[in-house]
Tab-separated table of C-alpha atoms and ligand atoms in Angstrom:
chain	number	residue	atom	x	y	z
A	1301	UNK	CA	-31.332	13.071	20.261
A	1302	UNK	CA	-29.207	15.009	22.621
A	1303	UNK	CA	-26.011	17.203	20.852
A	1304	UNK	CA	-23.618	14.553	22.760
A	1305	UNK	CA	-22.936	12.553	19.635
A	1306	UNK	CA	-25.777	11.905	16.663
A	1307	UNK	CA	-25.040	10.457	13.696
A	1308	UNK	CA	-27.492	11.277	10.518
A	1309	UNK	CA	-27.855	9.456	6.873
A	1310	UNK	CA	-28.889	11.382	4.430
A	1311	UNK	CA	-28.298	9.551	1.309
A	1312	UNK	CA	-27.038	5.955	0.390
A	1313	UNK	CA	-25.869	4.963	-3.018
A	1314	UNK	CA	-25.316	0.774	-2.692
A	1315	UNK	CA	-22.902	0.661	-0.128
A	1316	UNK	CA	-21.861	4.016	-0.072
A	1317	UNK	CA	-23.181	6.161	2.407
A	1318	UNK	CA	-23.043	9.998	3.304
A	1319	UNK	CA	-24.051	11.883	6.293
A	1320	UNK	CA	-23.211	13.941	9.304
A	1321	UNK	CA	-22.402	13.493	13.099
A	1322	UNK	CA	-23.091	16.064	15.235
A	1323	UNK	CA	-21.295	16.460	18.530
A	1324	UNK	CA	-20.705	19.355	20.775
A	1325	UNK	CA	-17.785	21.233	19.146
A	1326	UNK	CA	-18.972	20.649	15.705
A	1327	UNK	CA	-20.381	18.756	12.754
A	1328	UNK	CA	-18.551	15.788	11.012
A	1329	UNK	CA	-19.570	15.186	7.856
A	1330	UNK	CA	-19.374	12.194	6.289
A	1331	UNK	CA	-17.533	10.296	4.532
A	1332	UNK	CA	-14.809	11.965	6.191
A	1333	UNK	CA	-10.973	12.037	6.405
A	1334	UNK	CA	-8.927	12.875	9.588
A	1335	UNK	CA	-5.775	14.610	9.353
A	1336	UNK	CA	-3.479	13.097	11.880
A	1337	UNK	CA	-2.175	15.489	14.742
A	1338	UNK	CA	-0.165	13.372	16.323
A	1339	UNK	CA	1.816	15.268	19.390
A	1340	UNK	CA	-0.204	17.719	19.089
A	1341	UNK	CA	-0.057	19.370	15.504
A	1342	UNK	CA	-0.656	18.579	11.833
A	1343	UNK	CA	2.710	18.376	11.350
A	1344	UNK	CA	3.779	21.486	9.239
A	1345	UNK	CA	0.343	23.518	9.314
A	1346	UNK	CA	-1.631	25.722	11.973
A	1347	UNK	CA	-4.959	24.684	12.794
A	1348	UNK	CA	-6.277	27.523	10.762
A	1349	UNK	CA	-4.765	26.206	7.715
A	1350	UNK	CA	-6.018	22.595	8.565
A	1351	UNK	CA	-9.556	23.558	8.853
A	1352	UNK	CA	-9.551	25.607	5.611
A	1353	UNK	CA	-8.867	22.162	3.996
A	1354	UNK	CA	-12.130	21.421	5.002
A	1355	UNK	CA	-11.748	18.678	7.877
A	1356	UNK	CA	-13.802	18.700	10.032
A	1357	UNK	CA	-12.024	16.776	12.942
A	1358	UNK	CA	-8.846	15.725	13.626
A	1359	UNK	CA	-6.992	12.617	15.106
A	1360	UNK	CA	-4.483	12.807	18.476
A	1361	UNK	CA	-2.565	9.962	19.509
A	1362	UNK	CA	-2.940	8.944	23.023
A	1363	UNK	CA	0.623	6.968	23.138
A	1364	UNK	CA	2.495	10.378	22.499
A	1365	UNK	CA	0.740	12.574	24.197
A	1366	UNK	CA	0.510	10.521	27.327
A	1367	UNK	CA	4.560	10.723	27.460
A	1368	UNK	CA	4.936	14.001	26.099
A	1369	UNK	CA	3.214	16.581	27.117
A	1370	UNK	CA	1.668	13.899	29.540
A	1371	UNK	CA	-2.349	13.294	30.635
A	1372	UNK	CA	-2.137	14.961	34.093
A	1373	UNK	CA	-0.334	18.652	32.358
A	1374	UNK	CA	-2.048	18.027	29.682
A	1375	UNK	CA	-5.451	18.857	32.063
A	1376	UNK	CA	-3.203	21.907	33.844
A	1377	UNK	CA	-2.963	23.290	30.281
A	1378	UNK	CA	-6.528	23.544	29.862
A	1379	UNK	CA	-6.858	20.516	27.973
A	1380	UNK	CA	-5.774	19.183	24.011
A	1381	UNK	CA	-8.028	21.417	22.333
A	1382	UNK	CA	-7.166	24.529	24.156
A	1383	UNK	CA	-3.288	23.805	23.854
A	1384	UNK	CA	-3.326	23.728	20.537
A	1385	UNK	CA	-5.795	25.903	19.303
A	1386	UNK	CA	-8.405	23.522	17.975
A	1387	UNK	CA	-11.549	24.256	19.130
A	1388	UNK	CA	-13.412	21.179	16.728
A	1389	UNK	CA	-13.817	17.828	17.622
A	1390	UNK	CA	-10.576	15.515	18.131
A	1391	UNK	CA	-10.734	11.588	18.261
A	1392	UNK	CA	-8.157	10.325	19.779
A	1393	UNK	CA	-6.890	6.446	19.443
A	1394	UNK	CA	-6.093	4.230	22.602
A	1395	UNK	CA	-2.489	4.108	22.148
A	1396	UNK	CA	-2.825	0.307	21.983
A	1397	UNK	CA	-1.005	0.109	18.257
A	1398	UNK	CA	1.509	2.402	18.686
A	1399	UNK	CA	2.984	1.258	21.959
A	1400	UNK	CA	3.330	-2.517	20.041
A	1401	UNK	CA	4.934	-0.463	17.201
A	1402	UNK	CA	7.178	2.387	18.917
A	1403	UNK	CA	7.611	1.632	22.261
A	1404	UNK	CA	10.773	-1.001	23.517
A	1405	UNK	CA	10.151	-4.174	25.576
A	1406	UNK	CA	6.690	-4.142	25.529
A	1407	UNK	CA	4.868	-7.086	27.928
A	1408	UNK	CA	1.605	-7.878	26.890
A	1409	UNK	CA	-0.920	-9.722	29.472
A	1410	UNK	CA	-4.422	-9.866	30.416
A	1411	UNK	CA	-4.285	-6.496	32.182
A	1412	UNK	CA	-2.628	-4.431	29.595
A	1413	UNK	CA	0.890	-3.628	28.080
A	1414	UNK	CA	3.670	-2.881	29.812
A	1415	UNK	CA	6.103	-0.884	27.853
A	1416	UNK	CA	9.350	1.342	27.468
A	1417	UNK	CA	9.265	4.815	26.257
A	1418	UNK	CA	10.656	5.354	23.141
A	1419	UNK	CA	11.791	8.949	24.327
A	1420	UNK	CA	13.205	8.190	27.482
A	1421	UNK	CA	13.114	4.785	28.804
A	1422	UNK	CA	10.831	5.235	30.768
A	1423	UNK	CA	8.236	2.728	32.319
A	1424	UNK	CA	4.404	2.552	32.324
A	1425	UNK	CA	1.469	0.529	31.952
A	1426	UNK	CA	-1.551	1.180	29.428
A	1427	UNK	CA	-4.647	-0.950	30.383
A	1428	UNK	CA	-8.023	-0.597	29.149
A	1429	UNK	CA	-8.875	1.708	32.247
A	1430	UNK	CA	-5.918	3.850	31.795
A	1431	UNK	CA	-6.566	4.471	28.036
A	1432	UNK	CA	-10.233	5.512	29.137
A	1433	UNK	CA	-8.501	7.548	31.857
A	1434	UNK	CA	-5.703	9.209	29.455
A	1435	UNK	CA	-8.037	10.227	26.477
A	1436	UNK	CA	-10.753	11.810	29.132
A	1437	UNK	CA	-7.757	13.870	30.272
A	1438	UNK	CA	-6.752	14.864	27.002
A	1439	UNK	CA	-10.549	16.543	26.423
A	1440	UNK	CA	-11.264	14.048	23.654
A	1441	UNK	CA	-14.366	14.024	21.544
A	1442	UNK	CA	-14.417	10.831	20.329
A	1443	UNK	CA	-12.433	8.141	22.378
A	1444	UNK	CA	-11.401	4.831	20.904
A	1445	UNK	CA	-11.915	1.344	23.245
A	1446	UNK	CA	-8.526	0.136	24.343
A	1447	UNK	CA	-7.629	-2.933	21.660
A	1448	UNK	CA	-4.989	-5.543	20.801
A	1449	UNK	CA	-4.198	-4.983	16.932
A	1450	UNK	CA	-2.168	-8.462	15.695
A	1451	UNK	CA	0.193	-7.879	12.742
A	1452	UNK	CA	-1.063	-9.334	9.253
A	1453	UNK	CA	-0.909	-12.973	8.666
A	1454	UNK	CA	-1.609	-14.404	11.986
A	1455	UNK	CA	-2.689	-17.789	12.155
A	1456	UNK	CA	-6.792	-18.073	12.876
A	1457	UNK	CA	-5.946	-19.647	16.136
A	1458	UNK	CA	-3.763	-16.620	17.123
A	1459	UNK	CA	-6.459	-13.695	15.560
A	1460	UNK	CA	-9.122	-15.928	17.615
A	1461	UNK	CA	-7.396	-15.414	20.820
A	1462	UNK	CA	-6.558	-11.595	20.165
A	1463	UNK	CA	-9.580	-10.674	18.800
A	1464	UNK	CA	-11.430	-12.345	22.448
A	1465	UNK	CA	-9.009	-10.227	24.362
A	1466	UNK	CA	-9.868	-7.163	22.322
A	1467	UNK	CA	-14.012	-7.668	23.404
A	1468	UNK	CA	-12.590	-8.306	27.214
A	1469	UNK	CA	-10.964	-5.345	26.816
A	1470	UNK	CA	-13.891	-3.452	24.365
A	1471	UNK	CA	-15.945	-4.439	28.056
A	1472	UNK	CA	-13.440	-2.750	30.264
A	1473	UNK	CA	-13.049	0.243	27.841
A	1474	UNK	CA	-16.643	0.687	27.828
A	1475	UNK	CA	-17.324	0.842	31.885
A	1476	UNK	CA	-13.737	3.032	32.297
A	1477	UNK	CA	-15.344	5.719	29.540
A	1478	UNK	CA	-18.321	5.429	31.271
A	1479	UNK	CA	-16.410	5.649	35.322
A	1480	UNK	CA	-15.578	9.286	34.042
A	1481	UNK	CA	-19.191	10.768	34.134
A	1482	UNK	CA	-18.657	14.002	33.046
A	1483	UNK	CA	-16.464	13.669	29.980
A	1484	UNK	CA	-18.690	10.724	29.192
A	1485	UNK	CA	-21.868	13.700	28.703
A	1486	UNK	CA	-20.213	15.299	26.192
A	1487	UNK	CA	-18.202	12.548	24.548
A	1488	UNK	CA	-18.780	9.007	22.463
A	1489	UNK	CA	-16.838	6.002	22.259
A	1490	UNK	CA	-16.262	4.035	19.891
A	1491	UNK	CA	-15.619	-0.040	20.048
A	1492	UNK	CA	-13.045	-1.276	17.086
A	1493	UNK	CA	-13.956	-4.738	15.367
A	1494	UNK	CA	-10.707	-7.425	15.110
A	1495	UNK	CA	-10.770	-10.953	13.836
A	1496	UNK	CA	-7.895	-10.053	10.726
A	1497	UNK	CA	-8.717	-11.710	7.913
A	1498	UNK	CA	-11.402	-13.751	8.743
A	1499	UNK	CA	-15.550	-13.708	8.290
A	1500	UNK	CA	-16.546	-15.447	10.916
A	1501	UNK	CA	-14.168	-13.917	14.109
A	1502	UNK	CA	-15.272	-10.723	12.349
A	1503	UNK	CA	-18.451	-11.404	12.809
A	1504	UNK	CA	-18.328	-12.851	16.426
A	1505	UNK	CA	-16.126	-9.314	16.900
A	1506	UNK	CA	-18.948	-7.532	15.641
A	1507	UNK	CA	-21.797	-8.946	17.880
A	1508	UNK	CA	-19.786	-8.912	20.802
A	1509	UNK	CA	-18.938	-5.129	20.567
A	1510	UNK	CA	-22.815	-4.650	19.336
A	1511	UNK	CA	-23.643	-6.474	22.690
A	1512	UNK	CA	-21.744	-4.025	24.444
A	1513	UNK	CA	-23.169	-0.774	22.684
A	1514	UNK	CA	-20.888	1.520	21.190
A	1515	UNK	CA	-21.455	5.478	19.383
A	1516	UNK	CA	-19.806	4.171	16.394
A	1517	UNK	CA	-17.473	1.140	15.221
A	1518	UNK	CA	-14.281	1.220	13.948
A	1519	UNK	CA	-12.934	-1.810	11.783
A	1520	UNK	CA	-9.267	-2.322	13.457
A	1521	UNK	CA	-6.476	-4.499	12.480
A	1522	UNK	CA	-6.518	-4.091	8.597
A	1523	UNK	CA	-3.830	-1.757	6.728
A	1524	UNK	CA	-0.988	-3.746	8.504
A	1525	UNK	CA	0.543	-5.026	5.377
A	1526	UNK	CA	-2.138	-7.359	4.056
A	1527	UNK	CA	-2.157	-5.392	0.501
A	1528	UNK	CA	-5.245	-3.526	-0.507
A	1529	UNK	CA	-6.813	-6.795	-2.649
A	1530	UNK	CA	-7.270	-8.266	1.156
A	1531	UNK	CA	-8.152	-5.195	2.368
A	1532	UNK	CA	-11.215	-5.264	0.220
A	1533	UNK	CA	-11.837	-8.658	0.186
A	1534	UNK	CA	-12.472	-7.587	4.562
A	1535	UNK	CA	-15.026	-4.781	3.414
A	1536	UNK	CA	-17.265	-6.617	0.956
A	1537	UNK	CA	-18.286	-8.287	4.132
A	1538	UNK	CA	-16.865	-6.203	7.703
A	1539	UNK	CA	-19.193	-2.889	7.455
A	1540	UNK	CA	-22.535	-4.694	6.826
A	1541	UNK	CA	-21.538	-7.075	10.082
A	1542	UNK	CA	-21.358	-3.822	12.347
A	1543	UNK	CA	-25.016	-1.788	12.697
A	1544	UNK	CA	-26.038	0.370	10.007
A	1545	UNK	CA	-27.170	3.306	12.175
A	1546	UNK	CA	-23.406	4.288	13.551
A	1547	UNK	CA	-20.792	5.612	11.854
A	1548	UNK	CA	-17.789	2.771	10.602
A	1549	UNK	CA	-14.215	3.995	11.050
A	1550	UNK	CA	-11.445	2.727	8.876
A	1551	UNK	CA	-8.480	2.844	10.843
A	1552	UNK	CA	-5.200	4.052	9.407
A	1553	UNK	CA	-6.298	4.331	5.728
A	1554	UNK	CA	-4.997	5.137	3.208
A	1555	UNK	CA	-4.425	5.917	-0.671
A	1556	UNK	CA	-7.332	8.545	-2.399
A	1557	UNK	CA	-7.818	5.024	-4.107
A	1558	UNK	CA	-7.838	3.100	-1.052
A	1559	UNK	CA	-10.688	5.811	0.089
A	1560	UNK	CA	-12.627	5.505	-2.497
A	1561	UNK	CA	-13.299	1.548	-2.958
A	1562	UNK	CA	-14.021	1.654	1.138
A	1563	UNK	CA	-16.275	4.275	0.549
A	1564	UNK	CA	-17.993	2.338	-1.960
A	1565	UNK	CA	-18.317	-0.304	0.575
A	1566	UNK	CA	-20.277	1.837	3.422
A	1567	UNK	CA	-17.205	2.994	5.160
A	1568	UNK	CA	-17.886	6.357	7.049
A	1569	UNK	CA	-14.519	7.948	8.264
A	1570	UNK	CA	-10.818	7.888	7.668
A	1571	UNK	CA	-7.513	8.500	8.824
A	1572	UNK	CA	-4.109	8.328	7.800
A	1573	UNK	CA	-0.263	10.366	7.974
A	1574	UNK	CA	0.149	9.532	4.090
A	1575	UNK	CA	-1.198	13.027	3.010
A	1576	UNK	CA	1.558	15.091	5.463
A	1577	UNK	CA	4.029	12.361	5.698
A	1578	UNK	CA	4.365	11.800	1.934
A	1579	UNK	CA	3.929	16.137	1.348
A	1580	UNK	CA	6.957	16.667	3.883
A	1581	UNK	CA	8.902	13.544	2.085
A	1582	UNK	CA	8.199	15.465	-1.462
A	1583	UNK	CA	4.876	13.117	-2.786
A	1584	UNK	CA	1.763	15.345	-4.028
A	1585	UNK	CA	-1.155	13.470	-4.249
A	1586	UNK	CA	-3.300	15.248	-7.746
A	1587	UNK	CA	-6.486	14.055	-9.567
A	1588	UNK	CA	-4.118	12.504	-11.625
A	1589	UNK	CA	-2.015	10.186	-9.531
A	1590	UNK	CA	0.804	10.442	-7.185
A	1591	UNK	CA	3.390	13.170	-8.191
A	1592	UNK	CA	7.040	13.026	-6.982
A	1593	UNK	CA	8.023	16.464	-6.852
A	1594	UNK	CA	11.953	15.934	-6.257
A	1595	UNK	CA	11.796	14.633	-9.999
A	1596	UNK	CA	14.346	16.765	-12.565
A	1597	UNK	CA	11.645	16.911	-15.057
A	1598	UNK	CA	9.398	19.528	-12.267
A	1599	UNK	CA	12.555	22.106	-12.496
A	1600	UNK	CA	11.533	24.431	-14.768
A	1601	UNK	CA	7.648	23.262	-15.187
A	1602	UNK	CA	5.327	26.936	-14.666
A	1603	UNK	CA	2.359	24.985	-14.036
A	1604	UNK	CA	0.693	24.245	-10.823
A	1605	UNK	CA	0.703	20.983	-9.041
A	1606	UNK	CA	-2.742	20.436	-9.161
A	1607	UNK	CA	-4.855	22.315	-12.286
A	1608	UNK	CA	-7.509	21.398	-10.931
A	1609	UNK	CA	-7.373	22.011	-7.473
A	1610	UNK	CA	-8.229	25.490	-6.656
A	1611	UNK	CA	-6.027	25.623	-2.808
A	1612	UNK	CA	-3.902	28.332	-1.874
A	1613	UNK	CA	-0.486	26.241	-2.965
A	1614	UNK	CA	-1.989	25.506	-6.254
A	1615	UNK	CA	-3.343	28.836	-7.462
A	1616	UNK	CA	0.094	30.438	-6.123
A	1617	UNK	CA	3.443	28.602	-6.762
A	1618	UNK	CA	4.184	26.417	-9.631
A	1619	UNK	CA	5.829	22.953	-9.693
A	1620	UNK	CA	9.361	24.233	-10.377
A	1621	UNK	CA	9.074	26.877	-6.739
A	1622	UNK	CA	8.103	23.763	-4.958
A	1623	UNK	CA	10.455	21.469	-6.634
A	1624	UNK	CA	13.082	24.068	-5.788
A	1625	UNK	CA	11.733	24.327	-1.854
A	1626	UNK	CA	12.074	20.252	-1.598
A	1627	UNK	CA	15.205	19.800	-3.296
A	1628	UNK	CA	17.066	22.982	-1.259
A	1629	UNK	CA	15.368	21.237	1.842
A	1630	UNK	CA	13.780	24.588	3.156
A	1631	UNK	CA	10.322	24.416	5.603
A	1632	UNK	CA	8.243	25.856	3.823
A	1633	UNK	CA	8.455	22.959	1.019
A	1634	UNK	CA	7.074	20.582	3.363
A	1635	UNK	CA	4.539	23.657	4.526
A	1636	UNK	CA	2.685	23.929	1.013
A	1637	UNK	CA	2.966	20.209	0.293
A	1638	UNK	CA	1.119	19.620	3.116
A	1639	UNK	CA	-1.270	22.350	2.755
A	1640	UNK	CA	-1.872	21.136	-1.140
A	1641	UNK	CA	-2.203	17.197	0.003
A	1642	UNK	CA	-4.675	17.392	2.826
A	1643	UNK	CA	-6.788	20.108	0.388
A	1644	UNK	CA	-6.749	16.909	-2.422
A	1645	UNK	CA	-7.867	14.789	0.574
A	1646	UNK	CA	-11.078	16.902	1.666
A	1647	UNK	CA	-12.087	17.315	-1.949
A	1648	UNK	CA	-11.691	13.745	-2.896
A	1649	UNK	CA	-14.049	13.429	0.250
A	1650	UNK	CA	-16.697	16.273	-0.842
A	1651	UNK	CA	-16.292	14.939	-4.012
A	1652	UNK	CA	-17.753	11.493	-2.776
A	1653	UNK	CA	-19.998	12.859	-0.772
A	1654	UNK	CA	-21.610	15.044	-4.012
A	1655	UNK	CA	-21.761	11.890	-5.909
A	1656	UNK	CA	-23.466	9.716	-2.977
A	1657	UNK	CA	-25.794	12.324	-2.665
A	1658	UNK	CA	-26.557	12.752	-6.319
A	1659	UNK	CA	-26.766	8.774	-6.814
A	1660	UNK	CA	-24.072	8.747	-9.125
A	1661	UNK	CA	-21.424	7.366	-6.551
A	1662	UNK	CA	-20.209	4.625	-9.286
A	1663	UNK	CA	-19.730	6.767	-12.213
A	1664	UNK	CA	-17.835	8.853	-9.717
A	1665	UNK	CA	-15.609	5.631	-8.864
A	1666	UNK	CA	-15.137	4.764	-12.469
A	1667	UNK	CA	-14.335	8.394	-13.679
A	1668	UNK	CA	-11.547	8.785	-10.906
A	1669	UNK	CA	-9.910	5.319	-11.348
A	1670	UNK	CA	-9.256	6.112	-15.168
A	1671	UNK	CA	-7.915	9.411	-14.392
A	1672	UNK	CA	-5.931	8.937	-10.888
A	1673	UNK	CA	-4.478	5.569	-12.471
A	1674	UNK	CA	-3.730	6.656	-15.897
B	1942	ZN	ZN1	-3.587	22.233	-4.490
């Protein structure tokens, strides 16, 4: 094993599995969430504050960064980690999903996407081999493969013909990370399984990207709209189609509850904007549900958002301060919401990891679906 990128089990409990990667800059344990740092930042919170939550790595996205800051000054700067003061791994994704879902007149071919900035009009052209080329750049830890992500309810004939594209382009990805010599040393790259709804182009998806050889596997193309019940009904069968020796990435997921019934079917890492989106938009996530803080009835409540979470918003302010912050519209409301939010996160996380370890990963599931849902 060399310090590149090596992924450990320690303990499985049915599905669920927990573990560590170690890379370079750091250990990931697992299962673990990613804060999202999109351009740059965790929106709201210094990287200080983001690794006293307890995550371990973070997420950039390669479609904003490559148009602002940009690849090439991004490397003058001294590279991602550097410029923002992160010194732990980062993944970063290919860029792929976001320019179908930010950027104007996209063109999609063989080759790549051709695409409008959303900031400035400008033109460009993300391929497989520019991705590769953009997130070795950036400094990033663990690149994603370059992929085609079709919205939910495509037609089998349609998810057939994007999920073949994705592999041609899984292909590319692979021999563009591995052009760049140097970065490819240090960092691992991960392939992302398509084929939407659907067992058997998921498994084709699979064995084509196993064929390849990846670090780890993300499944792609799920948390488009499909509804969690679908969602699901993908896991009981997508992780055990990928190998059971590399990590399995969820993209863009989700809810604590979402977390916890892909746990429970041996998914390894997460990531998602709901914890700092929904804290700057005024939604706490608690042990006991969702809390809208905005509400009337938080104006004059003493009590902490969480009792039992034991983060620095929690044992300081009560409901009624940050009620008061939201409502008046001032920063630092969408500071500790934040801060409170991605703590619930990493504890939900250590939390399943505890359990997993200690073989008691469905009473765990059970306990927190009465409480969370009550
Ligand atoms: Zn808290």
């Amino acid at each position: 094993m060399t310090d590149r990128f090596a992924f450990r089990l320690a303990a499985t409990d049915g599905a669920a599995r927990t573990g560590v990667i170690r890379m370079t800059r750091g250990e990931i344990r697992t299962p673990a969430f990613m804060p999202v740092g999109t351009a740059a930042t965790v929106k709201a919170m210094r990287p200080a504050e983001v690794r006293a939550t307890g995550a371990d790595i973070i997420l950039g996205n390669t479609y904003h960064l490559m148009l602002r800051p940009g690849a090439e000054r991004m490397v003058r700067l001294g590279g991602l980690h550097a410029f923002m003061g992160w010194d732990r791994p980062i993944l970063t994704d290919s860029g792929g999903y976001q320019v179908m879902s930010l950027s104007a007149l996209t063109k999609q071919s063989e080759e790549g996407v051709a695409f409008k900035s959303h900031l400035d009009g400008s033109r460009h052209l993300l391929t497989p081999e520019r991705s590769m080329e953009i997130q070795r750049l950036l400094g990033s830890d663990i690149v994603m493969a370059f992929d085609e992500c079709p919205p939910a309810g495509v037609d089998a004939k349609r998810a057939g013909a994007s999920m073949e594209r994705s592999m041609r382009w899984a292909a590319r990805s692979r021999a563009g990370f591995d052009a760049g010599e140097e970065h490819a040393a240090r960092a691992a790259l991960f392939g992302i399984q398509q084929g939407s709804l659907d067992e058997t182009l998921r498994a084709c998806s699979a064995a084509a990207l196993t064929d390849i050889g990846f670090d780890g596997y993300a499944i792609g193309g799920l948390a488009v709209g499909e509804g969690q019940e679908a969602m699901f009904g993908v896991l009981d069968f997508a992780p055990a189609q990928l190998p059971a020796d590399k990590p399995r990435y969820l993209m863009g997921v989700g809810k604590p509850d979402d977390l916890v019934g892909a746990v429970a079917r041996g998914v390894d890492m997460f990531d998602c904007v709901l914890p700092t989106r929904s804290g700057r938009n005024g939604q706490a996530f608690t042990w006991d549900g969702p809390v809208n803080i905005r509400n009337a009835k938080h104006a004059e409540d003493q009590g902490p958002l969480d009792a039992s979470c034991d983060c620095p918003v929690c044992t300081t302010w009560s409901r009624a301060y940050l009620h008061h912050l939201v409502r008046a519209g001032e920063m630092l409301g969408a500071m500790l919401m934040t801060q409170h939010n991605l703590h619930f996160y990493q504890a939900l996380m250590q939390a399943m990891r505890d359990a997993i370890a200690a073989g008691r990963f469905g009473e765990f599931q059970a306990t927190f679906a009465a409480r969370y849902r009550r």
